[in-house]
mmCIF file of C-alpha atoms in Angstrom:
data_model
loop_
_atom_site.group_PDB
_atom_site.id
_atom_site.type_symbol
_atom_site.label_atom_id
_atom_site.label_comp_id
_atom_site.label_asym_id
_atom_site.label_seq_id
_atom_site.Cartn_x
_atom_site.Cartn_y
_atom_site.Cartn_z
ATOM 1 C CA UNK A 1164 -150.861 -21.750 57.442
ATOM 2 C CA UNK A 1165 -147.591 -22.314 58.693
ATOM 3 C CA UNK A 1166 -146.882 -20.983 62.801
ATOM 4 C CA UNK A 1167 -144.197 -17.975 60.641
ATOM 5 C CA UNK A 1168 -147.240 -16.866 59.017
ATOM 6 C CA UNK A 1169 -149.507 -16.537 61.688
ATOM 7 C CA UNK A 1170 -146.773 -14.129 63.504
ATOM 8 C CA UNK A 1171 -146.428 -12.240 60.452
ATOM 9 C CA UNK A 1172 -150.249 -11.897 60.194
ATOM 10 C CA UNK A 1173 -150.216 -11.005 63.577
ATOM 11 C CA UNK A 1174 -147.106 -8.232 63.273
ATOM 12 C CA UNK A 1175 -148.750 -6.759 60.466
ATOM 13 C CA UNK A 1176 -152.478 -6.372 62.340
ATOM 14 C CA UNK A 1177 -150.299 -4.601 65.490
ATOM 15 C CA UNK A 1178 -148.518 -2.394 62.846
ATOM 16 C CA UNK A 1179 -151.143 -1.571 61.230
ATOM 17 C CA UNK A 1180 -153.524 -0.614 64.300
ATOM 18 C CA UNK A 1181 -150.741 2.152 65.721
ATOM 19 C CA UNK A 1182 -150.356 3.186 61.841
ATOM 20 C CA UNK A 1183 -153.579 3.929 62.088
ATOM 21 C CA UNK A 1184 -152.951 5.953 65.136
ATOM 22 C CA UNK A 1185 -149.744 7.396 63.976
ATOM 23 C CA UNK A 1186 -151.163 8.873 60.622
ATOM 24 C CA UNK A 1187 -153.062 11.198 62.829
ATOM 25 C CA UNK A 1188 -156.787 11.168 61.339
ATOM 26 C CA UNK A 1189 -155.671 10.463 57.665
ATOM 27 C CA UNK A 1190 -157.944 7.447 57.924
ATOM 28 C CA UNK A 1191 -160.899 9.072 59.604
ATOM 29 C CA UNK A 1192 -161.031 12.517 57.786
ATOM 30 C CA UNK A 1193 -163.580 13.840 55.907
ATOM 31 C CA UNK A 1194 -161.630 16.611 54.100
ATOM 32 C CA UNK A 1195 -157.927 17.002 54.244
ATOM 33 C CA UNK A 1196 -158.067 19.889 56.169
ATOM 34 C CA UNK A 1197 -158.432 17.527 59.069
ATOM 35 C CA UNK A 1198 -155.420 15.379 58.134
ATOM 36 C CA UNK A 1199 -153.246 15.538 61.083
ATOM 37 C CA UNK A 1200 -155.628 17.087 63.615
ATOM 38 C CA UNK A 1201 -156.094 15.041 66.834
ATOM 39 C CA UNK A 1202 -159.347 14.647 68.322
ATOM 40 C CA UNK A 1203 -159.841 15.980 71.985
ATOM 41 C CA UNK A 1204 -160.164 12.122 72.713
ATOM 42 C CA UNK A 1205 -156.732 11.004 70.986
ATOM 43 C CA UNK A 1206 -154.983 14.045 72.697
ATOM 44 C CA UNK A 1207 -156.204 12.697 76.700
ATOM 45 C CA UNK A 1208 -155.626 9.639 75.582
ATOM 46 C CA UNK A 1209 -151.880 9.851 74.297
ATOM 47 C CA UNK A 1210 -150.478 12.243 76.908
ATOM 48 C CA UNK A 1211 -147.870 12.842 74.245
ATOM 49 C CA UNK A 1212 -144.658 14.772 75.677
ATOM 50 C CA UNK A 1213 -140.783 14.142 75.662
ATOM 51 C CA UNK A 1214 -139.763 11.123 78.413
ATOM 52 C CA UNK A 1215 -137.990 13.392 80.904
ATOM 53 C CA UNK A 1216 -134.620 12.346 81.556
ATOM 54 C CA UNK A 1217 -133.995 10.931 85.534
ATOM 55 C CA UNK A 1218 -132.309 12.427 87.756
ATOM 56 C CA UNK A 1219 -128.426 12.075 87.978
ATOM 57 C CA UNK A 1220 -126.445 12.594 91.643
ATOM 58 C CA UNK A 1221 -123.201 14.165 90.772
ATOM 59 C CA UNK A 1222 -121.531 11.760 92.801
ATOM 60 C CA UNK A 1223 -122.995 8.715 90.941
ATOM 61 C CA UNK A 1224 -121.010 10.433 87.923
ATOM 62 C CA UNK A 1225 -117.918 7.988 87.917
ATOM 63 C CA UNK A 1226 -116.067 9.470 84.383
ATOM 64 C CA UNK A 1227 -117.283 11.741 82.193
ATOM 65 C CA UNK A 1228 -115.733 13.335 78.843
ATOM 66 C CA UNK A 1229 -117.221 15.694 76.905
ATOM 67 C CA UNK A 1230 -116.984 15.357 73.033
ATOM 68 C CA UNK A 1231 -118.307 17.890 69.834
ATOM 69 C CA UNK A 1232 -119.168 15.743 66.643
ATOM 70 C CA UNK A 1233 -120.002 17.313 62.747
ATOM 71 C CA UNK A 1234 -123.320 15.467 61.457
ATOM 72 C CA UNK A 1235 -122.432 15.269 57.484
ATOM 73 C CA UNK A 1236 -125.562 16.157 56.009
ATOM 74 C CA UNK A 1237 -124.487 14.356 52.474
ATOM 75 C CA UNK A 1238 -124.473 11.096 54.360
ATOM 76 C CA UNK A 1239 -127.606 8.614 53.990
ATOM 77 C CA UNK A 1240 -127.867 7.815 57.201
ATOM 78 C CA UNK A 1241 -128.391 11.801 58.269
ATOM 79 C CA UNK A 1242 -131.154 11.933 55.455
ATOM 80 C CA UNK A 1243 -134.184 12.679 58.107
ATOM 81 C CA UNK A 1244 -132.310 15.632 59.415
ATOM 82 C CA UNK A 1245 -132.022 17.506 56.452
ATOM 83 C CA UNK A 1246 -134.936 16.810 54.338
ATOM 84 C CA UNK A 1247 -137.571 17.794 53.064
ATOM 85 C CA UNK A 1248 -136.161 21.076 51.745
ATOM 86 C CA UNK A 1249 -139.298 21.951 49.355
ATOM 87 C CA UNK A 1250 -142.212 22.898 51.593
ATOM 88 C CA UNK A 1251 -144.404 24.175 49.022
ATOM 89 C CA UNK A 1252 -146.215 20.694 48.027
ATOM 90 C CA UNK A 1253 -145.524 18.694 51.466
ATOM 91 C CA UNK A 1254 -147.926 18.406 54.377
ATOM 92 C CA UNK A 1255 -147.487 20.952 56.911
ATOM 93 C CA UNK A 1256 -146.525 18.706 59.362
ATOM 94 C CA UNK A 1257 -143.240 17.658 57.578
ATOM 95 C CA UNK A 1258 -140.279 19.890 58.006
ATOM 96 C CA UNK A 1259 -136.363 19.676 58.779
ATOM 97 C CA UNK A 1260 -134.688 20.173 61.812
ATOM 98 C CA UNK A 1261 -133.149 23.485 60.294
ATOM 99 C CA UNK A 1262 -136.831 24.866 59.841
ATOM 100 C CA UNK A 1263 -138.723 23.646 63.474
ATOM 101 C CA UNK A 1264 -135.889 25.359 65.169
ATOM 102 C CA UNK A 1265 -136.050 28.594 63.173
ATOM 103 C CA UNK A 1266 -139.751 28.598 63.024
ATOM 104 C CA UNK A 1267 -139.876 27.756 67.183
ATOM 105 C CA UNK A 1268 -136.946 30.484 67.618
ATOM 106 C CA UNK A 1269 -138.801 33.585 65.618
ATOM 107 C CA UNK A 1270 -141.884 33.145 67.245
ATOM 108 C CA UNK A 1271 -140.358 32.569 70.623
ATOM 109 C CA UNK A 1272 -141.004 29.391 71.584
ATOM 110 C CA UNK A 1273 -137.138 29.045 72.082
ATOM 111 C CA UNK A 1274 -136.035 31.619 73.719
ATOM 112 C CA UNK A 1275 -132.281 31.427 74.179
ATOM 113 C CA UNK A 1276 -130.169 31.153 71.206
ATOM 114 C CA UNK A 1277 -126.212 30.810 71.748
ATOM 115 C CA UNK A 1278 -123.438 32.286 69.803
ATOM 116 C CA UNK A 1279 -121.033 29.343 70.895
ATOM 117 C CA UNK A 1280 -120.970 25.407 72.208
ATOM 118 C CA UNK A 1281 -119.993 27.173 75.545
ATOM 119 C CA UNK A 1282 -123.865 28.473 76.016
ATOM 120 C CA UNK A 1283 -121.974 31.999 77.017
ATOM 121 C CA UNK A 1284 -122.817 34.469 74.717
ATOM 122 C CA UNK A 1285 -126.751 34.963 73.697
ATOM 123 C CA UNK A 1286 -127.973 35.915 70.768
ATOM 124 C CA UNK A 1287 -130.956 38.088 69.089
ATOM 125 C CA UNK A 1288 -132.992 37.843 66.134
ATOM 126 C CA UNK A 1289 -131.612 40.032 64.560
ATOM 127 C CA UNK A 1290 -128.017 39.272 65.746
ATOM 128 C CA UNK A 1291 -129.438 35.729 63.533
ATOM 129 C CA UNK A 1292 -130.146 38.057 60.830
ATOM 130 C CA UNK A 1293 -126.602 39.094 59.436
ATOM 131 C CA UNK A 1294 -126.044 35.478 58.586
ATOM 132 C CA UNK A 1295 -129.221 34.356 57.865
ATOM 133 C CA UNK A 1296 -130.251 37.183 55.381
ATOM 134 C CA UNK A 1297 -127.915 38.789 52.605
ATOM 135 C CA UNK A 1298 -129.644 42.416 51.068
ATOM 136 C CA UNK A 1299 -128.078 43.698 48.201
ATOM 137 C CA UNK A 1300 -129.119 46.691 46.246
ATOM 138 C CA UNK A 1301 -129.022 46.435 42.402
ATOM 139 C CA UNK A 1302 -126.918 48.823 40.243
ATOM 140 C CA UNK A 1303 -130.342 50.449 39.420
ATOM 141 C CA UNK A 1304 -130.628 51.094 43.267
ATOM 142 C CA UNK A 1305 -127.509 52.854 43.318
ATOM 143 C CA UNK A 1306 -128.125 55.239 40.708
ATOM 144 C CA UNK A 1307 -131.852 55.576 42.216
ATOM 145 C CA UNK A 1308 -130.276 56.270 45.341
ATOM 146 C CA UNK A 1309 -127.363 58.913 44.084
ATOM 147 C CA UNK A 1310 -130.427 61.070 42.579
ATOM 148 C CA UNK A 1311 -133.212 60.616 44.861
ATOM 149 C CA UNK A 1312 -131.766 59.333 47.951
ATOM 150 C CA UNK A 1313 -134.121 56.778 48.028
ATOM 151 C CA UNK A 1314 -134.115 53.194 47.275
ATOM 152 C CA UNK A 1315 -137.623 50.632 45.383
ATOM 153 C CA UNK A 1316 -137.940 47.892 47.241
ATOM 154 C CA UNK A 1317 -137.670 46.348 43.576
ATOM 155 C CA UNK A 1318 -134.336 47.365 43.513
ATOM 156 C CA UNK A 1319 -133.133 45.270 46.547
ATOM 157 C CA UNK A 1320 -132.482 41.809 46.762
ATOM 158 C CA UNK A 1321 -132.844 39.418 49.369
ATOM 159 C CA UNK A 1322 -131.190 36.119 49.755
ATOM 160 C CA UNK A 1323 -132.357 34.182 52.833
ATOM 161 C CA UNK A 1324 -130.975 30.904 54.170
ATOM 162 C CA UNK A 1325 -133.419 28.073 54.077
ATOM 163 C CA UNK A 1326 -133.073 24.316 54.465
ATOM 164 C CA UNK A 1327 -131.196 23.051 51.507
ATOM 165 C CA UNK A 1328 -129.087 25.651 52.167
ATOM 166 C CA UNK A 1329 -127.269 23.314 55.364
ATOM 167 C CA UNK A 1330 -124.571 21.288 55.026
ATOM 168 C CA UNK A 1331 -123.836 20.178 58.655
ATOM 169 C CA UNK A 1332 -124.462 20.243 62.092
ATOM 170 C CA UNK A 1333 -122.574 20.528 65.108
ATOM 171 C CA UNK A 1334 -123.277 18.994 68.230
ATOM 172 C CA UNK A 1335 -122.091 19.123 71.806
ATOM 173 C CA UNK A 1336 -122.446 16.170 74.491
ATOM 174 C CA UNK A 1337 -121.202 14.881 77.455
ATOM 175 C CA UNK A 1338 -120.660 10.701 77.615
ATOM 176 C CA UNK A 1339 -120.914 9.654 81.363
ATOM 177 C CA UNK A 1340 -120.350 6.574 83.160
ATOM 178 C CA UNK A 1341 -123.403 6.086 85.912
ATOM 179 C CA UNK A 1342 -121.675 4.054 88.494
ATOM 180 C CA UNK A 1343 -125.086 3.800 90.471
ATOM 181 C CA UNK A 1344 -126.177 1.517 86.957
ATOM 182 C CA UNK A 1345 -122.959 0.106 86.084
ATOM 183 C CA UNK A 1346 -123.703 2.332 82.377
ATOM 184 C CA UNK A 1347 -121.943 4.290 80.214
ATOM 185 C CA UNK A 1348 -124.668 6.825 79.109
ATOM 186 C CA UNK A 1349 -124.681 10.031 76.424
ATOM 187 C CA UNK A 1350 -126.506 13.328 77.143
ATOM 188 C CA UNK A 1351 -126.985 15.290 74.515
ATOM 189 C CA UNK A 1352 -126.387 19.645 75.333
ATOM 190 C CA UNK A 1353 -126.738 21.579 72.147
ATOM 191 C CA UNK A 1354 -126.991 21.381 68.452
ATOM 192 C CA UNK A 1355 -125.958 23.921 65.920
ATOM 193 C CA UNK A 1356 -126.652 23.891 62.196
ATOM 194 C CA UNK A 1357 -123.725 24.967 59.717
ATOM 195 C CA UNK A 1358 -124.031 26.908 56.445
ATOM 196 C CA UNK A 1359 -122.389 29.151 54.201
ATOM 197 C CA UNK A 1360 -123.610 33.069 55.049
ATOM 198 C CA UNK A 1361 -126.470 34.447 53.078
ATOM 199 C CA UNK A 1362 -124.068 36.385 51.574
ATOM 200 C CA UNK A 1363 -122.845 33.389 49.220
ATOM 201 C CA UNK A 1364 -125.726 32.998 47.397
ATOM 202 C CA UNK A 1365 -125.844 36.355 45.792
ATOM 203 C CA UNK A 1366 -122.454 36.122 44.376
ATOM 204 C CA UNK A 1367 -122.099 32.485 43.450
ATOM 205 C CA UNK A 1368 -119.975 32.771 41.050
ATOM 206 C CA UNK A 1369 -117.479 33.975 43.609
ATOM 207 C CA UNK A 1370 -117.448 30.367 45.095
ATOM 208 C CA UNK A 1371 -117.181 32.411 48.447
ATOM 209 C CA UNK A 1372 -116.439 29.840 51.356
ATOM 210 C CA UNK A 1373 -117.944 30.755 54.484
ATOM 211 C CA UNK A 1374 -118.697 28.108 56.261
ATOM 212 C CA UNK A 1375 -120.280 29.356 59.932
ATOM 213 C CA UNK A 1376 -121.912 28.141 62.686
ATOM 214 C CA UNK A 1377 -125.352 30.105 62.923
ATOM 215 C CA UNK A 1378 -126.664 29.479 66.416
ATOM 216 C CA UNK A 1379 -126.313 27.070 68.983
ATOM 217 C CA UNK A 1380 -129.515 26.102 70.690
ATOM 218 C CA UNK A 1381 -129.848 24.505 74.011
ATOM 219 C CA UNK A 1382 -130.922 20.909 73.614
ATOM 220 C CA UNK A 1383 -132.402 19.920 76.993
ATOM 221 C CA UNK A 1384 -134.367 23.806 76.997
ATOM 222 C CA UNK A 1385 -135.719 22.540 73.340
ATOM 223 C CA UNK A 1386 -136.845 19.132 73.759
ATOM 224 C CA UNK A 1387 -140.336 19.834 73.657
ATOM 225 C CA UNK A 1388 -140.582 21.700 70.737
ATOM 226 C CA UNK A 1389 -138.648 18.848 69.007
ATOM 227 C CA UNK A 1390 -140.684 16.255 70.443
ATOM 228 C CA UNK A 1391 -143.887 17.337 68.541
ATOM 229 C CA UNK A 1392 -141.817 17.358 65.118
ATOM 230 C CA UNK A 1393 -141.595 14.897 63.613
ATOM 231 C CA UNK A 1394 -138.762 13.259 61.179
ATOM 232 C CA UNK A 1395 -139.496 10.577 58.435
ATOM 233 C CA UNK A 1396 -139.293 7.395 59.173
ATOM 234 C CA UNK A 1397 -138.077 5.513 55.754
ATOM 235 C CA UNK A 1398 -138.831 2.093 57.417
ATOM 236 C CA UNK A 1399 -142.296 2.563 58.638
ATOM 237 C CA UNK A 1400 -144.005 5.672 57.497
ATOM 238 C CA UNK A 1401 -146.957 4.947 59.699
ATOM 239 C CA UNK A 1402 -144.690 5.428 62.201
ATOM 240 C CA UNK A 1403 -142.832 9.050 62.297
ATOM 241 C CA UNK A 1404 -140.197 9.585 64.575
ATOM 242 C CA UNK A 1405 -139.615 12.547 66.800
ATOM 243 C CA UNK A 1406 -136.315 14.760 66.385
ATOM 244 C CA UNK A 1407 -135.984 14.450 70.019
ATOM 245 C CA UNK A 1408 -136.527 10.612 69.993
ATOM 246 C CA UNK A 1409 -134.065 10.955 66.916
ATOM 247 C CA UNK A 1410 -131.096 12.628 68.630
ATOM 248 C CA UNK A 1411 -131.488 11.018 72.197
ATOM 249 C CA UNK A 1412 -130.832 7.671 70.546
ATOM 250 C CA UNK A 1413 -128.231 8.938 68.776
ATOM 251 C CA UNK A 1414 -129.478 7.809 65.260
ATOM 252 C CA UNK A 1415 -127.495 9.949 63.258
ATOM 253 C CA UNK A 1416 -123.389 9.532 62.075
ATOM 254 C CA UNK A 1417 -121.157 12.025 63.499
ATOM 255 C CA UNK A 1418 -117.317 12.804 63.397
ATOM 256 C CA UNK A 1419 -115.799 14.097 66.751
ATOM 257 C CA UNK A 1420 -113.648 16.817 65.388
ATOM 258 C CA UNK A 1421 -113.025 18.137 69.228
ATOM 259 C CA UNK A 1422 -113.716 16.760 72.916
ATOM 260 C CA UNK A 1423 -112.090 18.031 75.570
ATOM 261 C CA UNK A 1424 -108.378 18.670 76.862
ATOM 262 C CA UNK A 1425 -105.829 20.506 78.523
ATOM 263 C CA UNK A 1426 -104.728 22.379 75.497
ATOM 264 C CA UNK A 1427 -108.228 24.487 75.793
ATOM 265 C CA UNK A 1428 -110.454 21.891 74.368
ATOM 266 C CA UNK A 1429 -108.525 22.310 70.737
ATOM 267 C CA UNK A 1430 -109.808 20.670 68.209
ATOM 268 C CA UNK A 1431 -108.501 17.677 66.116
ATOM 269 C CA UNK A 1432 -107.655 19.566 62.987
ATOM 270 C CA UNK A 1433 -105.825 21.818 64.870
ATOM 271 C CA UNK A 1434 -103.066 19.293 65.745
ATOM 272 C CA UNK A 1435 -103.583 17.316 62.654
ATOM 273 C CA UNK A 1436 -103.187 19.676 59.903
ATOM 274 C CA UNK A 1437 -104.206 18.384 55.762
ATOM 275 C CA UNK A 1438 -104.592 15.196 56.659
ATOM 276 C CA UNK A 1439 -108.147 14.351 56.370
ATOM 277 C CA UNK A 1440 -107.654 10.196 56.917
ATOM 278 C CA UNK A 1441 -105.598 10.823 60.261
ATOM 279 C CA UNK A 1442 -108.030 13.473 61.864
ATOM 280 C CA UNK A 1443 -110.568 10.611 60.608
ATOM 281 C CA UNK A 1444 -108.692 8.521 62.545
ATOM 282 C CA UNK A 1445 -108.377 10.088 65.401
ATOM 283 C CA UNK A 1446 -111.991 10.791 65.629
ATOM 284 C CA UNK A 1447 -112.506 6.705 65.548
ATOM 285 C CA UNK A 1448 -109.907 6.612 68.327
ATOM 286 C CA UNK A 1449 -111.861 8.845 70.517
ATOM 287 C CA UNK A 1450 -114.915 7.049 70.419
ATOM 288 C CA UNK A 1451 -112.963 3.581 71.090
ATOM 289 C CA UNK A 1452 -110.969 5.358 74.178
ATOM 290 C CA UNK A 1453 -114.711 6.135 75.267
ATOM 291 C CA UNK A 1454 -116.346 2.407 74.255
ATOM 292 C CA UNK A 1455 -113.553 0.993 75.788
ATOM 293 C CA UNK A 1456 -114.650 2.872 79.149
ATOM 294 C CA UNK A 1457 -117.027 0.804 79.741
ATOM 295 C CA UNK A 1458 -115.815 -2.222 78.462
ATOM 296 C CA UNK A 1459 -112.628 -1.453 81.375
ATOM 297 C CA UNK A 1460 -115.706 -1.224 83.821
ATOM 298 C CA UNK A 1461 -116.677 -5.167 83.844
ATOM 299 C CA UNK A 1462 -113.046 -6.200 83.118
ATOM 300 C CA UNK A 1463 -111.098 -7.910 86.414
#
């Protein structure tokens, strides 16, 4: 056995000790009911919790530039933020980033939802409601209603939004250049997904086009709550990787369609108008103005 082998031997032995880790109890369990439960010993011993970020002096803050990017769901590389989208035959412990947020926002584990990238304006449940749930009352309703005044509940529909229903997100972040470290750095603020109202999926036939943003959540506020879900990992399923972990190292494509400016932060389709290569374009020349930052940093 060659010395290639032996490492490969080796890498596989390492992988395959945290895999056994990672699968939490899949290996050990008696039932599957205790697939994914962590002893009291593997939950002391992992001390499992988001790596806080450090401390940052405002004066070490040399540039800075704040930029908004759209996450194109239909894009490969954005896969493990959008799926799974069927729930019903998938372990409990695999969900999208549309559905831990909702979940962890109706129960209150996140408490402050946002109407806008701004963080101004909050927003209730049931503020969340009007776009996230469409009633409709049947003609049968109608008539029931007219002569009785009163409504079936079998005579309403409900259309809610759920996962598949997503086509983008949105999100806000400020790129920094720590002069203290001699780094160009990205913190990540909020994160909104982007769907058509509830509204379009009773008449969809109408082909009705109403694209929204739903809510805006606080990133830094919602880190732990995104730390213990976890997204698929198509390279190593033994290994799953957080949503936090996900979005910190920026493993996703975006677009910047705004960052901003001294027109009021406007945004790049407002002065490029149909022309979807040039705002494209644009976009690329905003993140090169910002690589370049750095790259200006070291040059003499």
């Amino acid at each position: 056995m060659n010395l290639r082998n032996v490492v490969l031997c080796g890498v596989g032995l390492l992988l395959g000790s945290f895999g056994a880790q990672a699968q939490l109890n899949v290996l050990n369990a008696k039932t599957p009911e205790e697939i994914g439960k962590k002893t009291e010993a593997q939950i002391a011993y992992d001390n499992d919790e988001p790596l806080p970020y450090g401390y940052t002096d405002e004066r070490d803050v040399l540039w800075s530039k704040t930029t908004w990017e759209i996450i194109d769901l239909d894009e490969r590389v954005n896969f493990p933020l959008y799926y799974p989208i069927d729930t019903n035959n998938i372990g409990s412990t695999r969900r999208s980033l549309y559905d831990v947020l909702v979940t962890n926002i109706q129960n209150g584990t996140i408490e402050h939802v946002y109407a806008d990238s701004y963080f101004t304006e909050k927003r209730t449940l049931d503020d969340l409601s009007a776009s996230l749930v469409y009633s409709d009352t049947t003609d049968l309703g109608i008539e029931q209603l007219n002569a009785e005044g009163t409504v079936d509940p079998q005579y309403i529909r409900k259309f809610n939004l759920d996962a598949g229903d997503i086509e983008e997100w949105r999100v806000r972040g400020i790129w920094y250049l720590d002069k203290r470290q001699g780094e160009l750095k990205y913190r990540l603020l909020g994160l909104c997904p982007v769907a058509n109202e509830a509204r379009s999926k009773a008449f969809p036939d109408d082909n009705i086009d109403s694209k929204v943003e739903l809510f805006w959540v606080w990133f830094p506020g919602a880190r732990e709550v995104l730390h213990n879900a976890k997204a698929f990992n198509r390279k190593n399923t033994s290994q799953p990787i957080s949503f936090d972990h996900l979005l910190n190292s920026r493993r996703f494509h975006g677009v910047v369609y705004k960052e901003d400016n001294v027109q009021g932060d406007r945004a790049v389709n407002e002065y490029i108008n149909d022309n979807a290569l040039m705002q494209l374009l644009e976009s690329d020349r905003i993140k090169e103005q910002i690589r370049n930052i750095e790259m200006d940093l070291w040059n003499y």
